[in-house]
Coordinates of C-alpha atoms and ligand atoms in Angstrom, one line a residue:
M9 CA 0.0 0.0 0.0
R10 CA 1.2 3.5 -0.8
S11 CA 2.4 5.5 2.2
R12 CA -0.2 7.8 3.8
Q13 CA 0.4 10.8 5.9
L14 CA -1.8 12.8 8.2
F15 CA -1.7 16.6 7.9
T16 CA -4.6 17.1 10.3
P17 CA -4.5 19.2 13.5
G18 CA -5.2 16.1 15.6
P19 CA -4.6 13.3 15.4
T20 CA -1.2 14.1 14.2
E21 CA 1.6 11.9 12.9
V22 CA 3.1 9.7 15.6
P23 CA 6.9 9.4 15.2
W24 CA 8.5 6.0 14.9
R25 CA 10.2 6.2 18.3
V26 CA 6.9 6.8 20.0
R27 CA 5.2 3.9 18.2
E28 CA 8.0 1.6 19.0
K29 CA 7.8 2.4 22.8
M30 CA 4.0 1.7 22.6
A31 CA 4.5 -1.6 20.9
G32 CA 6.6 -3.0 23.8
P33 CA 5.4 -5.4 26.5
M34 CA 2.7 -4.2 28.9
I35 CA 3.9 -3.3 32.4
H36 CA 1.8 -3.0 35.5
H37 CA 1.0 0.4 36.8
R38 CA 1.3 -0.3 40.5
T39 CA 5.1 -0.7 40.1
E40 CA 8.1 1.5 40.7
E41 CA 8.9 1.1 37.0
F42 CA 5.6 2.7 35.9
R43 CA 5.7 5.3 38.7
A44 CA 9.1 6.6 37.4
I45 CA 7.7 6.9 33.9
Q46 CA 4.7 8.8 35.1
R47 CA 6.7 11.1 37.3
E48 CA 9.1 11.9 34.4
T49 CA 6.2 12.4 32.0
I50 CA 4.5 14.9 34.3
D51 CA 7.8 16.7 35.0
D52 CA 8.4 17.0 31.2
L53 CA 4.8 18.2 30.7
R54 CA 5.4 20.9 33.3
E55 CA 8.5 21.9 31.4
V56 CA 6.7 22.3 28.0
M57 CA 3.7 24.0 29.7
R58 CA 6.2 26.3 31.4
T59 CA 4.7 25.8 34.9
R60 CA 5.6 24.8 38.4
N61 CA 2.0 23.9 39.0
P62 CA 0.9 20.3 39.4
V63 CA -0.1 18.7 36.1
M64 CA -2.5 15.8 36.0
L65 CA -2.9 13.0 33.5
L66 CA -6.4 12.0 32.6
A67 CA -7.5 9.0 30.5
C68 CA -9.8 10.8 28.0
S69 CA -9.6 12.9 24.9
G70 CA -9.1 16.7 25.3
T71 CA -12.8 17.3 25.8
G72 CA -12.7 15.1 28.9
A73 CA -10.1 17.3 30.5
M74 CA -12.1 20.4 29.5
E75 CA -15.1 18.9 31.3
A76 CA -12.9 17.9 34.3
A77 CA -11.7 21.5 34.7
L78 CA -15.1 22.9 34.5
V79 CA -16.8 20.4 36.8
N80 CA -14.1 20.8 39.5
L81 CA -14.0 24.6 39.4
T82 CA -17.6 25.6 39.3
K83 CA -20.9 25.3 41.1
P84 CA -24.3 24.7 39.5
G85 CA -26.0 27.9 38.6
E86 CA -22.9 30.0 38.8
K87 CA -22.2 32.6 36.1
V88 CA -19.2 32.0 33.9
L89 CA -17.9 33.7 30.8
V90 CA -16.9 31.9 27.6
T91 CA -15.1 33.3 24.6
V92 CA -16.8 31.9 21.4
L93 CA -15.0 32.1 18.1
G94 CA -15.3 28.7 16.6
K95 CA -16.3 25.1 17.2
F96 CA -13.9 24.3 20.0
S97 CA -14.3 27.5 22.0
H98 CA -18.1 26.9 21.6
R99 CA -17.6 23.5 23.3
W100 CA -16.8 25.3 26.6
K101 CA -20.3 26.8 26.4
E102 CA -21.9 23.4 25.7
I103 CA -20.1 21.8 28.6
A104 CA -21.0 24.6 30.9
E105 CA -24.7 24.4 29.9
A106 CA -24.7 20.7 30.3
Y107 CA -23.7 21.3 34.0
G108 CA -26.3 23.9 34.6
L109 CA -24.1 27.0 34.6
D110 CA -25.3 30.4 33.7
V111 CA -23.2 31.1 30.6
A112 CA -22.4 34.5 29.3
T113 CA -20.4 34.7 26.1
V114 CA -18.2 37.2 24.3
D115 CA -18.2 36.3 20.6
A116 CA -16.1 36.9 17.6
R117 CA -16.8 36.3 13.9
W118 CA -15.4 32.9 13.0
G119 CA -12.0 33.6 11.6
D120 CA -11.2 36.4 14.2
P121 CA -10.0 36.2 17.8
V122 CA -11.9 37.8 20.7
R123 CA -10.0 41.0 21.4
P124 CA -8.9 41.5 25.0
E125 CA -10.8 44.7 25.1
D126 CA -14.0 42.8 24.2
L127 CA -13.3 40.5 27.1
E128 CA -12.8 43.4 29.4
R129 CA -16.1 44.9 28.4
A130 CA -17.9 41.6 28.8
L131 CA -16.6 41.2 32.3
G132 CA -17.7 44.7 33.1
A133 CA -21.2 43.8 31.8
H134 CA -21.3 40.6 33.8
P135 CA -20.1 41.3 37.3
G136 CA -19.6 38.3 39.5
V137 CA -18.1 36.0 36.9
G138 CA -15.7 33.8 38.8
V139 CA -14.1 31.9 35.9
V140 CA -13.4 32.7 32.2
F141 CA -13.1 29.8 29.8
T142 CA -11.1 30.5 26.7
T143 CA -9.1 28.9 23.9
H144 CA -5.5 29.7 22.9
A145 CA -5.6 28.3 19.4
E146 CA -9.1 27.8 17.9
T147 CA -8.4 24.9 15.6
S148 CA -11.7 25.0 13.7
T149 CA -10.7 28.4 12.2
G150 CA -6.9 28.4 12.7
V151 CA -7.1 31.5 14.9
L152 CA -4.6 32.4 17.8
Q153 CA -5.9 34.4 20.8
D154 CA -4.0 36.7 23.1
V155 CA -4.5 34.7 26.3
E156 CA -1.7 36.6 28.0
S157 CA -3.7 39.8 27.9
M158 CA -6.9 38.0 28.6
A159 CA -5.4 36.5 31.8
R160 CA -4.4 40.0 33.0
I161 CA -7.9 41.3 32.4
A162 CA -9.6 38.3 34.1
H163 CA -7.4 38.5 37.1
A164 CA -8.0 42.3 37.4
K165 CA -11.7 41.5 37.6
G166 CA -11.1 38.8 40.2
A167 CA -11.8 35.9 37.9
L168 CA -9.7 32.8 37.1
I169 CA -8.8 31.9 33.6
V170 CA -9.1 28.4 32.2
V171 CA -7.3 27.9 28.8
D172 CA -7.8 25.3 26.2
G173 CA -4.2 24.9 25.1
I174 CA -4.9 21.7 23.2
T175 CA -3.3 22.8 19.9
S176 CA -0.9 25.4 21.4
V177 CA 1.2 23.3 23.8
C178 CA 4.5 22.8 22.0
A179 CA 3.3 24.8 19.0
E180 CA 3.0 28.3 20.3
K181 CA 4.7 30.4 23.0
L182 CA 2.6 29.5 26.0
E183 CA 3.8 30.7 29.4
T184 CA 1.4 29.1 32.0
D185 CA 3.1 30.7 35.0
A186 CA 4.4 33.9 33.6
W187 CA 1.1 34.8 32.1
G188 CA -0.8 33.5 35.2
L189 CA -3.0 30.9 33.4
D190 CA -4.9 29.1 36.2
V191 CA -5.7 26.0 34.2
V192 CA -4.2 24.9 30.9
V193 CA -5.7 21.8 29.2
G194 CA -3.8 19.7 26.7
S195 CA -4.2 16.4 25.0
S196 CA -2.0 13.7 23.5
Q197 CA -3.0 13.6 19.8
K198 CA -1.9 17.1 19.0
G199 CA 1.5 18.8 19.5
V200 CA 2.9 16.1 21.7
M201 CA 2.8 13.5 18.9
T202 CA 1.1 10.7 20.7
P203 CA -2.1 8.7 19.7
P204 CA -5.4 10.0 21.1
G205 CA -6.8 9.0 24.5
L206 CA -4.6 10.8 27.1
A207 CA -5.3 14.4 28.3
F208 CA -3.5 16.6 30.8
L209 CA -4.1 19.8 32.7
S210 CA -2.3 22.1 35.1
L211 CA -3.8 23.8 38.2
S212 CA -2.6 27.0 39.8
D213 CA -2.8 27.6 43.5
A214 CA -5.8 29.8 43.0
A215 CA -7.5 27.0 40.9
R216 CA -6.8 24.5 43.7
A217 CA -8.1 26.9 46.3
R218 CA -11.3 27.3 44.3
M219 CA -11.6 23.6 43.8
E220 CA -11.8 23.2 47.6
G221 CA -14.8 25.5 47.9
A222 CA -16.5 24.9 44.6
G223 CA -16.9 21.8 42.5
Q224 CA -19.8 19.7 41.3
P225 CA -20.3 16.1 42.0
A226 CA -17.6 14.1 40.2
Y227 CA -16.1 10.7 40.6
Y228 CA -13.8 9.6 37.7
F229 CA -13.0 13.2 37.0
D230 CA -12.6 14.3 40.7
L231 CA -9.4 16.2 40.4
K232 CA -8.8 16.3 44.1
R233 CA -8.5 12.6 44.0
A234 CA -6.2 12.6 41.0
L235 CA -4.0 15.2 42.6
A236 CA -3.7 13.3 45.9
S237 CA -2.8 10.2 44.0
H238 CA -0.3 11.9 41.7
E239 CA 1.5 13.3 44.7
K240 CA 2.4 9.7 45.5
G241 CA 3.4 9.1 41.9
D242 CA 0.2 7.1 41.5
S243 CA -3.0 7.4 39.6
P244 CA -6.5 6.7 41.1
W245 CA -7.5 4.3 38.3
T246 CA -5.7 2.2 35.7
P247 CA -4.0 4.7 33.5
P248 CA -3.6 4.3 29.7
I249 CA -0.2 2.8 30.3
G250 CA 0.8 2.5 26.7
L251 CA -0.1 6.1 25.9
V252 CA 1.8 7.3 29.0
M253 CA 4.8 5.4 27.7
G254 CA 4.4 6.9 24.3
L255 CA 4.0 10.4 25.7
H256 CA 7.1 9.9 27.8
E257 CA 9.1 9.1 24.7
A258 CA 7.6 12.0 22.7
L259 CA 8.5 14.5 25.4
K260 CA 12.0 13.1 25.4
M261 CA 12.2 13.9 21.7
I262 CA 10.9 17.4 22.3
K263 CA 13.5 17.9 25.0
E264 CA 16.2 16.7 22.7
E265 CA 15.2 19.2 20.0
G266 CA 14.6 21.9 22.6
L267 CA 11.2 23.5 23.3
E268 CA 12.2 26.8 21.7
S269 CA 13.4 25.1 18.6
V270 CA 10.2 23.0 18.4
I271 CA 8.0 26.2 18.6
E272 CA 10.2 28.0 16.1
R273 CA 9.9 25.0 13.7
H274 CA 6.1 25.2 14.0
A275 CA 6.2 29.0 13.3
R276 CA 8.4 28.5 10.3
N277 CA 6.3 25.7 8.9
A278 CA 3.1 27.7 9.4
R279 CA 4.7 30.8 7.7
A280 CA 5.8 28.7 4.8
V281 CA 2.4 27.1 4.2
R282 CA 0.7 30.5 4.4
A283 CA 3.2 31.9 1.9
A284 CA 2.5 29.0 -0.4
V285 CA -1.3 29.5 -0.1
R286 CA -1.0 33.1 -1.0
A287 CA 1.3 32.3 -3.9
L288 CA -1.5 30.1 -5.2
D289 CA -3.8 33.1 -5.1
L290 CA -5.8 31.5 -2.3
E291 CA -6.9 33.2 0.9
V292 CA -5.7 32.3 4.4
F293 CA -8.9 32.3 6.4
P294 CA -7.9 33.5 9.9
S295 CA -7.1 37.1 10.5
V296 CA -4.6 36.1 13.3
P297 CA -3.2 32.7 12.3
A298 CA -2.0 30.1 14.8
N299 CA 0.8 27.7 14.1
C300 CA -1.2 24.5 14.4
T301 CA -3.1 24.6 11.2
T302 CA -3.6 26.7 8.1
A303 CA -7.2 27.2 7.1
I304 CA -7.6 28.1 3.5
V305 CA -10.7 29.6 1.8
I306 CA -11.8 27.3 -1.1
P307 CA -14.1 29.0 -3.5
D308 CA -16.8 27.4 -5.7
G309 CA -17.5 24.4 -3.5
H310 CA -14.4 22.5 -4.4
A311 CA -13.2 21.9 -0.8
E312 CA -14.4 18.4 -0.3
Q313 CA -13.3 17.3 -3.7
I314 CA -9.8 18.6 -3.1
R315 CA -9.6 16.7 0.2
K316 CA -10.7 13.5 -1.5
H317 CA -8.3 13.8 -4.4
L318 CA -5.4 14.6 -2.1
Y319 CA -6.1 11.4 -0.2
D320 CA -7.0 9.1 -3.0
V321 CA -4.2 10.1 -5.3
Y322 CA -1.4 11.4 -3.1
G323 CA -2.2 9.7 0.3
I324 CA -2.3 13.0 2.1
R325 CA -5.1 13.5 4.6
I326 CA -6.0 17.1 5.4
A327 CA -9.0 18.4 7.4
G328 CA -12.1 20.1 6.1
G329 CA -14.2 22.9 7.6
Q330 CA -16.5 22.2 10.5
E331 CA -20.1 23.2 11.0
R332 CA -20.8 26.6 9.3
L333 CA -17.4 26.3 7.5
K334 CA -18.0 22.8 6.1
G335 CA -17.3 22.9 2.3
K336 CA -15.9 26.4 2.5
I337 CA -12.4 25.9 3.8
V338 CA -9.8 23.1 4.1
R339 CA -7.2 23.0 6.9
I340 CA -3.7 21.8 6.5
G341 CA -2.4 20.6 9.9
H342 CA 1.3 21.2 10.7
L343 CA 1.1 20.5 14.4
G344 CA 3.7 18.1 15.9
H345 CA 6.3 16.0 14.0
Y346 CA 6.5 18.0 10.7
F347 CA 9.7 19.2 9.2
E348 CA 10.7 21.1 6.0
S349 CA 10.5 18.0 3.8
D350 CA 6.9 17.2 5.1
I351 CA 5.9 20.8 4.2
F352 CA 7.2 20.3 0.7
T353 CA 5.2 17.1 0.5
V354 CA 1.9 18.5 1.5
V355 CA 2.2 21.7 -0.5
S356 CA 3.4 20.0 -3.7
S357 CA 0.6 17.4 -3.4
F358 CA -1.9 20.2 -2.7
E359 CA -0.7 22.1 -5.8
S360 CA -0.8 18.9 -7.9
T361 CA -4.4 18.4 -6.8
L362 CA -5.3 21.9 -7.9
L363 CA -3.6 21.2 -11.3
D364 CA -5.3 17.8 -11.7
M365 CA -8.6 19.4 -11.0
G366 CA -7.9 22.2 -13.5
L367 CA -8.1 24.9 -10.8
V368 CA -4.6 26.3 -11.6
A369 CA -3.0 26.5 -15.0
A370 CA 0.5 25.4 -14.0
G371 CA 2.3 23.9 -11.0
G372 CA 5.2 25.3 -9.0
R373 CA 4.2 28.6 -7.5
G374 CA 3.4 27.2 -4.1
V375 CA 6.6 25.1 -4.0
E376 CA 8.6 28.1 -5.1
A377 CA 7.2 30.1 -2.2
L378 CA 8.4 27.4 0.1
F379 CA 11.9 27.7 -1.3
R380 CA 11.8 31.4 -0.6
E381 CA 10.6 30.8 3.0
F382 CA 12.9 28.0 4.0
H383 CA 16.0 29.2 2.1
E384 CA 15.5 32.9 2.0
M385 CA 15.8 33.0 -1.8
Ligands
PLP29 C1 -8.7 18.7 19.2 C2 -9.2 19.9 20.1 C3 -10.0 19.7 21.2 C4 -10.3 18.3 21.8 O1 -10.9 17.4 21.1 P1 -10.9 15.9 21.5 O2 -11.5 15.3 20.3 O3 -11.8 15.8 22.7 O4 -9.5 15.5 21.8 C5 -10.3 20.8 22.0 N1 -9.9 22.0 21.7 C6 -9.2 22.2 20.6 C7 -8.8 23.6 20.3 C8 -8.8 21.2 19.7 O5 -8.0 21.4 18.7

């Protein structure tokens, strides 16, 4: 079978070293051997999240960790504020409503970030909000938000800030402690190059204090229980042992490359893809683009056919638009283990697809833009 490659913003490609670790023999979790792996994994996560706060591992996808954060930090009926600018940020609202919270939102057009001054105004209009739920990189539109400024504003109004960092951890500058982010949520199948099923979150002192007083009924996702258990190097339930071993290896790879280099590589890849898109006379969708994915406006309803052709003919899987953006955009993921040669692969295949479909007259302009970006020609 021809090789296939994922260029989707989750799941992302899993490097060989990570797959090999996960294919090894199963070990038991109530052993020193596993405790050491878990401890190192958590310490490395704290490094990439730039925090001294405790970090917890949860056996679920990213949404599970979002739910865990919300359930443990809020009371039923309490008023919270959510920034809504796309499908994933809207998920905070859906979770909050599912738990009976009183949800106020501050919205942006899909494709734009919520501006910090809009958040400030919204907090002024909704006094008594104790927690702001927001999103660093909104993957459905490819938008990056200024969560550093948002944290300052939330704290000035006496609110905590909970950040979905699921597609920004290891892909963007993200300073959990320096920016005062009370909770940052991440998950395995994104920038940390591991299969789906393992999520993580950090908790500041203020978040832990709030958890003591607030919190809704929870059992599997009771973070107080997880915290107490992690302090002993343990986990309350059987952890996804294979995934933890995979993440352990992935974080080792990130440390070897260096976090700053990893983030710079993401920024360079994202810049290069955007340059190629513009060279092809196509429009980059977000006004403030994130490094995780490039959303591209596709005119005339060709989006789904482009995706199908890319996969069927070139073995390249990219993402489409979600909900109101379905059929209107495609999203090339470059989050995780992607290097210059991978970017050439995806752009040349994308360009070939446009050529095959008769949407461009000649090939080469996108690839030429990559040469300029990567080699400063
Ligand atoms: C992928 C993603 C999620 C979580 O999705 P799961 O399918 O639950 O892992 C949440 N937020 C953002 C921004 C994402 O990109």
